Each structure stands twice: as C-alpha cells, then as structure tokens.
Amino acid sequence: MKKVAFHTLGCKVNQYETEAMEELFEKRGYQIVGENEYADVYVINTCTVTNLGDRKSRQFIRRAKKLNHDSIIAVVGCYAQVAPKEIEKMNDVDVIIGTSDKRKIVESCEEAKEEKKKINMVKDFRMLNNFEELEIEEIKSRTRAYMKIQDGCNQYCSYCIIPYARGPIRSRTLENIISEAERLSQAGFKEVVLTGIHVASYGKDLGDISLLDVIKEVNKIEGIERIRLSSIEPTLIDREFMESVIKMPKVCDHFHLSLQSGSDTILKRMNRKYTTEEYRNIVKLIREYMPYAGITTDVIVGFPGEGQKEFEETCDFVKEINFSRIHVFKYSPRKGTPASKYINQVDGNIKHERSEKLINLGEELSIKFNKNLLGKTMEVLFEEESKDPSFIEGYTTNYVRVKAPFKEEYKGRILTVKITELDDENLIGEIEEF
C-alpha cells in the first residue's frame, strides 16, 4: 500500500484542509503515516504569516527527502501561493499548489511521479473567486470539529500577507454548511467551531446573508450542543448580534476578538478598522449579555514605530480589558506588505523583551480570570486524557481548560462540573452530574 505523510503549519483552516486532503489520499488507497516515517508522498501544508513559517516549510522539505529520496514532495498553501517561483527552484519539490486546487492534490502527485516532471498549479490570487469545497466525510474524532465556512480576506492590514496568499473573500454556501454540520452531528460531535480566514466577512460576497444566518441554522441541528466562533473582527459585534446569539443557548460565551495593539497610533498604522474606544465598548457589550464570557485575543509587539509609550499603552489596555487569554506575536516583516517598507523598524531584542513582558502579563490575567470561576458549576466538554493519566480534560463554554478524575466514559460528553481548584492556568473540578 502506498503511503503519504503530512506536515501542517499555521492556522485551524490549514488543519481542516489537511484533514480533507488526507481523506482524498485515503480514498485513492493510500495509508496515512506520521511525518517522520517513510512515505511515498510528503505533503507540506504551509503557512506564511511569519518568516518562521517559511523557514520551517523549507526545513521539512529537506528532511522529507532524506526519509525517502524517491518520494514525491508537494508544497501547498500560503507560502506556495506567495512564493511559487522560489519554491520551484528547489530541486526536491515536485508539486506546488497554492491556496486553491487542493482537491487535485492526489492526481498532481501521481502525475509528477509517472511523468517525472515538476507541476506548478499556483494561480494569481486575484483569480481566486469561488469557495473551494474540501468537505470532510469520515470524521476521526468525536468531540470538537472545525468547520471551514469562508476563505480569503479583503481587509489589507498593512502588516499582513494573507490577502495576497488567500485572495478575496469567498463564502461557502449555507446549504453546504448545513449539510456538513448535520454529518458532524450524526458522527457524534457535540461542538462545532466556525472557522475561516476572515469569518466576520462571511456572506458579503453572496448577497443578503451573514454569519448570523449561519449560526442560526447550525443552532437548529439536533445533536450539536455547542457553536463556537474562531477569531473574528471586533466590529462584527453589535447589539443586534448579541440580542440574537443570547437567544441561542448553543452559542458559546467565548469570543476571540483580534486586537493586535492597544495603541490607537499603531492601530492606524496597521490599517485596523477600529479604535481602542470602539474595542472597549464592544467588550462591554459582550459582558452585558454574557458576564462570564471568555475574551481572548492576539497582540503584535514591535510593529514599526512602536516606541515604549505605545507599548505601555498596549499593556495598560490589555489589563483594562482583562482578557482570559492572550496570544503574543513578534512583528515579522513580510515582503510585499506596506509595513515591511515602514521606517522605524523595531530592534529584534526589543521585540523579544516586549513579547516576554506581554506573555507574562497574559498569564497573570488568565489566572485572575480563572480564579473568578472557583466554586462555580460549569458545563465541560471532555475531550482527552491529561498528561497525568489519572485526569481527563476538556473545555468550558468560555474556553477554560478543566481537569477532572479520569473515567473512560467521560470522553466526548458534556458534563456538569463543580470547579474546586486552580492548577496554574487550568482548573480542576468534580463531576456533579453524569
């Protein structure tokens, strides 16, 4: 039996697409093996948000060829989309597919093998006009499922390469979304996460339809007990949105609202579409309807022109909002974006110092948020064994990890848990209802 291995970098969208491509190979008789095992085909699903993603992709290409000198190497995804000529120069690469045509991955790899030729299928990002269906039919887990409903981005933030890699916004049809959600329910999933490159823009290319319409339809599906949103723009949230979702108990009280900076000066230079005052009011609105909502975010440090004053403004704003979790990124110049040409680029050592400080602040805020949950009774979807096999762990609706004494029958179930202890950034609880 022929074997294929995958190496996936980047976001949840990439992970979703990798699982769909794995299924395409399996239907053609391939066995999926680990990325460090001998395989006939190695697929690298790339990320290009930072220079590190590009470098990791190149490293794995070299490593894969050492595992099997005669293997076919396919490089797909965002890095392939923005740098196809660079990748084409690599002798070890046989197939190059950007952010479209992934459905043709198997045929392309087999053609490259049979005809001993290099295949480059990358299209100009401006030609990416239709949502490419990469549905997953065979579900491998039974707890939380990511469901891609949208691709592309029209925001053009000054630091971001993604609009050039993923192209303009394309929305999946509501009919196909509902169909996949029903399959997920039948497969035993309790929670679906609506994901995409810019989920908040869902429907803008389809006419009179929006993300709220998707949520309402998925909410009707029997068996799906939780609906979670992946990262969204804060400007999506208004009173009408909150009035609607509060009536749908399946919608999780967790919002990952992209911030990127707590300085209005830097937000403007980033070409973000909101101010800190608008962001502040949106968070207040969420907490008006969902008092214990988990608010998580991303922050970039070391953006060009960020001085100590602007960084301190970010730290102060982060404290004020009282996030439940923060993901911190050091600014990485991406060729082809406006910000890469900005003056006042920040020294790497300063970026590192600011990153460490903000990460520590984020950990403090996570612990503070979790302490407020001690003594409360919460619903937890248990997913997997903890590193300590005597515990099983899962997530609350507001996206806090909870551990409880392990029992095999808890897996894949939503159970009522009394929160009793704080263990670093995690919570420990006792099962109250089974």
Short mmCIF file of C-alpha atoms in Angstrom, two decimals:
data_model
loop_
_atom_site.label_atom_id
_atom_site.label_comp_id
_atom_site.label_asym_id
_atom_site.label_seq_id
_atom_site.Cartn_x
_atom_site.Cartn_y
_atom_site.Cartn_z
CA MET A 1 0.00 0.00 0.00
CA LYS A 2 1.29 3.47 -0.90
CA LYS A 3 1.93 5.82 1.99
CA VAL A 4 1.51 9.58 2.42
CA ALA A 5 2.65 11.85 5.25
CA PHE A 6 1.54 15.39 6.08
CA HIS A 7 3.30 18.26 7.81
CA THR A 8 0.93 21.10 8.67
CA LEU A 9 1.87 24.61 9.72
CA GLY A 10 -0.31 27.54 10.72
CA CYS A 11 -3.96 28.09 11.48
CA LYS A 12 -7.05 25.96 12.04
CA VAL A 13 -8.03 26.48 8.40
CA ASN A 14 -4.82 24.72 7.35
CA GLN A 15 -5.51 21.90 9.78
CA TYR A 16 -9.01 21.49 8.37
CA GLU A 17 -7.69 21.44 4.80
CA THR A 18 -5.01 18.89 5.71
CA GLU A 19 -7.64 16.54 7.11
CA ALA A 20 -9.66 16.93 3.90
CA MET A 21 -6.59 16.18 1.75
CA GLU A 22 -5.78 13.14 3.89
CA GLU A 23 -9.24 11.84 3.10
CA LEU A 24 -8.65 12.34 -0.65
CA PHE A 25 -5.50 10.23 -0.43
CA GLU A 26 -7.22 7.54 1.64
CA LYS A 27 -9.98 7.23 -0.98
CA ARG A 28 -7.26 6.51 -3.53
CA GLY A 29 -5.83 3.68 -1.43
CA TYR A 30 -3.05 5.49 0.44
CA GLN A 31 -2.17 4.87 4.07
CA ILE A 32 -1.62 7.98 6.23
CA VAL A 33 1.63 7.75 8.22
CA GLY A 34 3.49 10.06 10.58
CA GLU A 35 5.54 12.92 9.18
CA ASN A 36 8.79 11.32 10.34
CA GLU A 37 8.04 7.95 8.75
CA TYR A 38 8.93 6.52 5.35
CA ALA A 39 6.33 7.59 2.77
CA ASP A 40 5.84 7.68 -0.99
CA VAL A 41 4.41 11.21 -0.83
CA TYR A 42 5.08 14.04 1.62
CA VAL A 43 2.66 16.98 1.66
CA ILE A 44 3.75 20.19 3.39
CA ASN A 45 0.73 22.43 4.06
CA THR A 46 2.48 25.75 4.58
CA CYS A 47 1.94 29.00 6.46
CA THR A 48 3.49 32.32 5.52
CA VAL A 49 2.24 34.66 8.26
CA THR A 50 5.81 34.95 9.55
CA ASN A 51 9.30 34.28 8.20
CA LEU A 52 9.48 31.41 10.69
CA GLY A 53 6.67 29.60 8.86
CA ASP A 54 8.58 29.86 5.57
CA ARG A 55 11.76 28.57 7.19
CA LYS A 56 10.02 25.61 8.86
CA SER A 57 8.49 24.66 5.50
CA ARG A 58 11.92 24.60 3.81
CA GLN A 59 13.39 22.58 6.68
CA PHE A 60 10.73 19.90 6.37
CA ILE A 61 11.18 19.68 2.60
CA ARG A 62 14.83 18.78 3.15
CA ARG A 63 14.02 16.37 5.97
CA ALA A 64 11.32 14.56 3.95
CA LYS A 65 13.64 13.92 1.03
CA LYS A 66 16.15 12.33 3.39
CA LEU A 67 13.46 9.94 4.65
CA ASN A 68 12.82 8.72 1.11
CA HIS A 69 14.99 10.02 -1.71
CA ASP A 70 12.47 8.77 -4.30
CA SER A 71 9.43 10.35 -2.65
CA ILE A 72 7.18 13.00 -4.20
CA ILE A 73 7.25 16.29 -2.29
CA ALA A 74 4.17 18.51 -2.57
CA VAL A 75 4.23 22.03 -1.16
CA VAL A 76 0.77 23.55 -0.80
CA GLY A 77 -0.85 26.50 0.93
CA CYS A 78 0.00 30.11 1.66
CA TYR A 79 3.80 30.01 1.28
CA ALA A 80 3.37 28.22 -2.05
CA GLN A 81 0.86 30.88 -3.12
CA VAL A 82 3.08 33.91 -2.43
CA ALA A 83 6.45 32.42 -3.44
CA PRO A 84 5.85 29.81 -6.17
CA LYS A 85 8.95 30.71 -8.18
CA GLU A 86 11.14 30.47 -5.09
CA ILE A 87 9.76 27.02 -4.31
CA GLU A 88 10.01 25.93 -7.95
CA LYS A 89 13.77 26.45 -7.77
CA MET A 90 14.03 23.83 -5.01
CA ASN A 91 15.21 20.60 -6.63
CA ASP A 92 13.43 18.44 -4.05
CA VAL A 93 9.94 19.85 -4.72
CA ASP A 94 7.75 18.07 -7.27
CA VAL A 95 4.28 19.63 -6.87
CA ILE A 96 3.36 23.21 -5.99
CA ILE A 97 -0.26 24.08 -5.20
CA GLY A 98 -1.30 27.40 -3.69
CA THR A 99 -4.49 28.14 -1.77
CA SER A 100 -6.78 26.70 -4.44
CA ASP A 101 -7.00 23.39 -6.33
CA LYS A 102 -6.15 21.30 -3.28
CA ARG A 103 -8.82 18.85 -4.49
CA LYS A 104 -6.37 17.91 -7.25
CA ILE A 105 -3.54 17.04 -4.83
CA VAL A 106 -3.61 13.26 -5.42
CA GLU A 107 -3.78 13.45 -9.22
CA SER A 108 -0.98 16.04 -9.28
CA CYS A 109 1.34 13.93 -7.12
CA GLU A 110 0.72 10.81 -9.20
CA GLU A 111 1.22 12.71 -12.46
CA ALA A 112 4.52 14.13 -11.18
CA LYS A 113 5.63 10.60 -10.25
CA GLU A 114 4.59 8.92 -13.50
CA GLU A 115 5.82 11.61 -15.89
CA LYS A 116 8.85 12.60 -13.81
CA LYS A 117 8.05 16.31 -14.07
CA LYS A 118 7.52 19.27 -11.78
CA ILE A 119 3.95 20.57 -11.55
CA ASN A 120 3.15 24.16 -10.55
CA MET A 121 -0.59 24.86 -10.21
CA VAL A 122 -0.45 28.22 -8.43
CA LYS A 123 -2.91 30.81 -9.76
CA ASP A 124 -2.77 34.58 -9.35
CA PHE A 125 -4.53 35.36 -6.04
CA ARG A 126 -6.85 37.78 -7.87
CA MET A 127 -8.28 34.81 -9.79
CA LEU A 128 -9.48 33.07 -6.64
CA ASN A 129 -13.18 33.89 -6.92
CA ASN A 130 -15.00 30.76 -5.75
CA PHE A 131 -15.03 28.91 -2.44
CA GLU A 132 -13.34 25.54 -2.92
CA GLU A 133 -15.28 22.74 -1.27
CA LEU A 134 -12.97 20.48 0.75
CA GLU A 135 -15.56 18.73 2.85
CA ILE A 136 -14.60 16.02 5.32
CA GLU A 137 -16.80 12.92 5.17
CA GLU A 138 -15.04 10.49 7.51
CA ILE A 139 -14.71 12.03 10.96
CA LYS A 140 -11.78 10.75 13.03
CA SER A 141 -12.56 12.22 16.44
CA ARG A 142 -15.79 12.66 18.34
CA THR A 143 -15.61 15.87 20.35
CA ARG A 144 -14.97 19.26 18.74
CA ALA A 145 -14.99 19.77 14.96
CA TYR A 146 -13.65 22.70 12.96
CA MET A 147 -15.85 23.59 10.01
CA LYS A 148 -14.48 25.93 7.34
CA ILE A 149 -17.18 28.29 6.11
CA GLN A 150 -15.16 31.06 4.46
CA ASP A 151 -11.86 31.82 2.73
CA GLY A 152 -9.94 34.94 1.74
CA CYS A 153 -9.70 38.44 3.20
CA ASN A 154 -10.34 41.98 1.91
CA GLN A 155 -9.04 43.86 4.95
CA TYR A 156 -5.45 44.50 3.78
CA CYS A 157 -3.96 45.28 7.17
CA SER A 158 -0.58 46.87 6.48
CA TYR A 159 1.42 44.01 8.06
CA CYS A 160 -0.48 41.04 6.68
CA ILE A 161 0.38 38.88 3.67
CA ILE A 162 -2.79 36.75 3.93
CA PRO A 163 -4.97 38.70 1.42
CA TYR A 164 -2.23 38.09 -1.16
CA ALA A 165 -1.99 34.42 -0.19
CA ARG A 166 -5.66 33.58 0.22
CA GLY A 167 -7.20 36.05 -2.22
CA PRO A 168 -10.50 37.93 -1.83
CA ILE A 169 -13.34 36.74 0.40
CA ARG A 170 -15.28 33.67 -0.73
CA SER A 171 -18.12 32.26 1.32
CA ARG A 172 -19.30 28.68 1.42
CA THR A 173 -22.96 28.18 0.55
CA LEU A 174 -25.30 27.92 3.51
CA GLU A 175 -26.66 24.67 2.08
CA ASN A 176 -23.22 23.01 2.16
CA ILE A 177 -22.50 24.33 5.65
CA ILE A 178 -25.73 22.84 6.98
CA SER A 179 -25.02 19.56 5.21
CA GLU A 180 -21.59 19.22 6.83
CA ALA A 181 -22.90 20.26 10.25
CA GLU A 182 -25.55 17.53 10.01
CA ARG A 183 -22.85 14.96 9.15
CA LEU A 184 -20.82 16.13 12.14
CA SER A 185 -23.85 15.73 14.40
CA GLN A 186 -24.53 12.23 13.07
CA ALA A 187 -20.88 11.35 13.70
CA GLY A 188 -21.31 12.21 17.38
CA PHE A 189 -19.78 15.69 17.57
CA LYS A 190 -21.07 17.92 20.32
CA GLU A 191 -19.30 21.15 19.33
CA VAL A 192 -18.56 22.83 16.01
CA VAL A 193 -16.15 25.71 15.55
CA LEU A 194 -16.98 28.00 12.63
CA THR A 195 -13.66 28.90 11.08
CA GLY A 196 -12.22 30.72 8.08
CA ILE A 197 -9.63 33.31 7.15
CA HIS A 198 -11.92 36.25 7.96
CA VAL A 199 -15.08 34.73 9.39
CA ALA A 200 -16.71 38.09 10.14
CA SER A 201 -16.94 38.80 6.40
CA TYR A 202 -18.99 35.67 5.72
CA GLY A 203 -21.75 36.32 3.18
CA LYS A 204 -20.56 39.68 1.88
CA ASP A 205 -19.94 38.06 -1.49
CA LEU A 206 -23.25 36.19 -1.51
CA GLY A 207 -25.75 38.99 -1.01
CA ASP A 208 -28.34 39.18 1.74
CA ILE A 209 -26.75 36.70 4.15
CA SER A 210 -24.36 36.95 7.11
CA LEU A 211 -22.50 34.96 9.74
CA LEU A 212 -25.53 35.31 11.99
CA ASP A 213 -27.59 33.35 9.46
CA VAL A 214 -25.03 30.51 9.64
CA ILE A 215 -25.19 30.47 13.43
CA LYS A 216 -28.99 30.39 13.41
CA GLU A 217 -29.11 27.43 11.01
CA VAL A 218 -26.44 25.39 12.81
CA ASN A 219 -28.23 26.13 16.08
CA LYS A 220 -31.27 24.22 14.74
CA ILE A 221 -29.33 20.99 14.18
CA GLU A 222 -30.17 18.32 16.72
CA GLY A 223 -27.11 16.79 18.39
CA ILE A 224 -24.91 19.87 18.04
CA GLU A 225 -24.82 21.28 21.56
CA ARG A 226 -22.18 23.99 21.17
CA ILE A 227 -21.33 26.55 18.49
CA ARG A 228 -18.02 28.34 18.85
CA LEU A 229 -16.59 31.08 16.64
CA SER A 230 -12.94 31.21 15.65
CA SER A 231 -11.11 34.54 15.51
CA ILE A 232 -13.41 37.42 14.50
CA GLU A 233 -13.08 41.13 13.92
CA PRO A 234 -14.48 43.08 16.88
CA THR A 235 -16.58 45.25 14.56
CA LEU A 236 -18.81 42.23 13.87
CA ILE A 237 -20.31 42.59 17.34
CA ASP A 238 -23.19 44.99 17.85
CA ARG A 239 -26.33 44.97 19.98
CA GLU A 240 -28.38 43.25 17.29
CA PHE A 241 -25.80 40.46 17.10
CA MET A 242 -25.75 39.98 20.88
CA GLU A 243 -29.56 40.14 21.12
CA SER A 244 -29.68 37.31 18.59
CA VAL A 245 -26.99 34.98 19.99
CA ILE A 246 -28.18 35.31 23.59
CA LYS A 247 -31.40 33.62 22.44
CA MET A 248 -29.39 30.65 21.16
CA PRO A 249 -28.01 28.76 24.18
CA LYS A 250 -25.74 26.67 21.96
CA VAL A 251 -23.55 29.70 21.19
CA CYS A 252 -20.50 29.66 23.47
CA ASP A 253 -19.73 32.66 25.65
CA HIS A 254 -16.24 32.89 24.18
CA PHE A 255 -15.06 35.46 21.65
CA HIS A 256 -11.60 35.63 20.14
CA LEU A 257 -11.50 39.31 19.19
CA SER A 258 -8.41 40.34 17.24
CA LEU A 259 -6.77 43.37 18.90
CA GLN A 260 -3.14 43.50 17.59
CA SER A 261 -2.34 46.70 19.52
CA GLY A 262 -3.72 48.74 22.40
CA SER A 263 -2.32 51.94 20.92
CA ASP A 264 -4.53 53.98 18.58
CA THR A 265 -1.40 55.30 16.86
CA ILE A 266 -0.26 51.79 15.99
CA LEU A 267 -3.76 50.57 15.09
CA LYS A 268 -3.96 53.34 12.49
CA ARG A 269 -0.56 52.41 11.06
CA MET A 270 -1.68 48.79 10.95
CA ASN A 271 -4.78 49.81 8.95
CA ARG A 272 -7.04 48.18 11.51
CA LYS A 273 -10.68 49.27 11.25
CA TYR A 274 -11.41 50.27 14.87
CA THR A 275 -10.07 52.35 17.75
CA THR A 276 -9.38 51.25 21.31
CA GLU A 277 -12.53 53.10 22.42
CA GLU A 278 -14.66 51.13 19.96
CA TYR A 279 -12.98 47.88 21.03
CA ARG A 280 -13.60 48.72 24.70
CA ASN A 281 -17.30 49.35 24.07
CA ILE A 282 -17.67 46.09 22.14
CA VAL A 283 -16.22 44.11 25.04
CA LYS A 284 -18.56 45.92 27.46
CA LEU A 285 -21.48 44.98 25.23
CA ILE A 286 -20.49 41.31 25.22
CA ARG A 287 -20.17 41.24 29.00
CA GLU A 288 -23.52 42.97 29.38
CA TYR A 289 -25.13 39.89 27.83
CA MET A 290 -22.58 37.25 28.88
CA PRO A 291 -20.98 38.27 32.22
CA TYR A 292 -18.52 35.36 32.35
CA ALA A 293 -17.56 35.44 28.67
CA GLY A 294 -14.01 34.48 27.86
CA ILE A 295 -12.43 37.21 25.74
CA THR A 296 -9.22 36.02 24.06
CA THR A 297 -7.08 37.93 21.59
CA ASP A 298 -3.91 38.30 19.51
CA VAL A 299 -1.37 41.07 20.05
CA ILE A 300 1.60 42.00 17.85
CA VAL A 301 4.60 43.61 19.55
CA GLY A 302 7.39 45.50 17.84
CA PHE A 303 5.36 46.89 14.95
CA PRO A 304 7.29 49.64 13.08
CA GLY A 305 7.08 52.87 15.03
CA GLU A 306 6.06 51.21 18.30
CA GLY A 307 8.01 53.05 20.96
CA GLN A 308 7.95 52.45 24.68
CA LYS A 309 4.95 54.78 25.04
CA GLU A 310 2.86 52.83 22.53
CA PHE A 311 3.89 49.51 24.06
CA GLU A 312 2.88 50.69 27.53
CA GLU A 313 -0.46 51.81 26.10
CA THR A 314 -0.97 48.26 24.87
CA CYS A 315 -0.09 46.78 28.27
CA ASP A 316 -2.47 49.17 30.04
CA PHE A 317 -5.28 48.40 27.60
CA VAL A 318 -4.77 44.65 27.94
CA LYS A 319 -5.03 44.97 31.73
CA GLU A 320 -8.16 47.09 31.42
CA ILE A 321 -9.95 44.64 29.14
CA ASN A 322 -8.96 41.76 31.44
CA PHE A 323 -8.56 39.15 28.71
CA SER A 324 -8.89 35.50 29.63
CA ARG A 325 -6.04 34.56 27.28
CA ILE A 326 -3.58 36.39 25.01
CA HIS A 327 -1.56 35.12 22.05
CA VAL A 328 1.53 37.28 21.56
CA PHE A 329 3.40 37.59 18.26
CA LYS A 330 6.57 39.48 17.42
CA TYR A 331 6.14 41.56 14.28
CA SER A 332 7.70 39.88 11.26
CA PRO A 333 8.18 41.98 8.09
CA ARG A 334 6.56 40.28 5.11
CA LYS A 335 7.82 41.23 1.67
CA GLY A 336 5.02 42.74 -0.39
CA THR A 337 3.18 44.36 2.53
CA PRO A 338 3.23 48.14 3.18
CA ALA A 339 4.56 47.73 6.73
CA SER A 340 7.72 46.00 5.51
CA LYS A 341 8.76 49.34 3.99
CA TYR A 342 7.90 51.47 7.02
CA ILE A 343 10.69 53.37 8.72
CA ASN A 344 11.38 52.91 12.44
CA GLN A 345 11.56 49.11 12.33
CA VAL A 346 11.97 47.82 15.90
CA ASP A 347 15.14 46.03 17.02
CA GLY A 348 14.77 42.27 17.50
CA ASN A 349 16.00 42.36 21.10
CA ILE A 350 13.36 44.95 21.97
CA LYS A 351 10.68 42.81 20.32
CA HIS A 352 11.79 39.85 22.44
CA GLU A 353 11.69 41.87 25.68
CA ARG A 354 8.24 43.22 24.93
CA SER A 355 6.97 39.80 23.94
CA GLU A 356 8.18 38.26 27.21
CA LYS A 357 6.59 41.05 29.25
CA LEU A 358 3.24 40.73 27.49
CA ILE A 359 3.25 36.93 27.69
CA ASN A 360 3.81 37.17 31.45
CA LEU A 361 1.01 39.73 31.74
CA GLY A 362 -1.27 37.43 29.77
CA GLU A 363 -0.54 34.53 32.12
CA GLU A 364 -1.38 36.73 35.12
CA LEU A 365 -4.69 37.72 33.51
CA SER A 366 -5.54 34.09 32.72
CA ILE A 367 -5.02 33.09 36.34
CA LYS A 368 -7.06 36.08 37.51
CA PHE A 369 -9.92 35.18 35.15
CA ASN A 370 -9.86 31.53 36.23
CA LYS A 371 -9.87 32.40 39.94
CA ASN A 372 -13.24 34.05 39.42
CA LEU A 373 -14.62 30.68 38.36
CA LEU A 374 -13.68 28.84 41.58
CA GLY A 375 -16.75 27.43 43.29
CA LYS A 376 -18.91 27.77 40.20
CA THR A 377 -20.71 24.94 38.42
CA MET A 378 -19.93 24.76 34.71
CA GLU A 379 -20.55 22.58 31.68
CA VAL A 380 -17.38 20.90 30.36
CA LEU A 381 -16.92 19.00 27.10
CA PHE A 382 -14.35 16.34 27.98
CA GLU A 383 -12.02 15.55 25.10
CA GLU A 384 -8.84 13.72 26.06
CA GLU A 385 -6.69 12.29 28.80
CA SER A 386 -4.47 14.76 30.60
CA LYS A 387 -0.69 14.41 30.73
CA ASP A 388 -1.43 12.95 34.15
CA PRO A 389 -3.41 9.83 33.12
CA SER A 390 -5.46 9.99 36.29
CA PHE A 391 -7.23 13.05 34.86
CA ILE A 392 -9.34 13.80 31.81
CA GLU A 393 -9.63 17.32 30.46
CA GLY A 394 -11.89 19.45 28.35
CA TYR A 395 -13.20 22.98 27.91
CA THR A 396 -15.95 25.11 29.36
CA THR A 397 -18.16 27.19 27.08
CA ASN A 398 -15.98 30.23 27.84
CA TYR A 399 -12.88 28.30 26.79
CA VAL A 400 -11.14 27.45 30.04
CA ARG A 401 -9.42 24.08 30.33
CA VAL A 402 -10.78 21.91 33.15
CA LYS A 403 -9.39 18.64 34.52
CA ALA A 404 -11.37 16.02 36.44
CA PRO A 405 -10.63 12.48 37.72
CA PHE A 406 -10.41 10.18 34.69
CA LYS A 407 -13.11 7.79 33.59
CA GLU A 408 -13.22 6.40 30.07
CA GLU A 409 -16.97 7.01 29.79
CA TYR A 410 -16.47 10.77 30.24
CA LYS A 411 -14.82 11.13 26.81
CA GLY A 412 -16.86 13.09 24.29
CA ARG A 413 -19.52 14.06 26.81
CA ILE A 414 -20.63 17.40 28.20
CA LEU A 415 -20.83 17.06 31.97
CA THR A 416 -21.69 19.36 34.86
CA VAL A 417 -18.58 20.11 36.90
CA LYS A 418 -18.07 21.93 40.20
CA ILE A 419 -14.82 23.94 39.99
CA THR A 420 -12.77 23.27 43.11
CA GLU A 421 -9.10 24.15 42.45
CA LEU A 422 -6.80 26.30 40.37
CA ASP A 423 -3.82 24.47 38.87
CA ASP A 424 -1.56 27.03 37.20
CA GLU A 425 -3.69 28.28 34.24
CA ASN A 426 -6.05 25.27 34.38
CA LEU A 427 -8.98 24.45 36.62
CA ILE A 428 -9.71 21.22 38.48
CA GLY A 429 -13.26 20.14 39.14
CA GLU A 430 -15.52 17.38 40.41
CA ILE A 431 -18.17 15.75 38.24
CA GLU A 432 -21.60 16.64 39.65
CA GLU A 433 -23.78 15.03 37.02
CA PHE A 434 -23.12 12.02 34.82
#
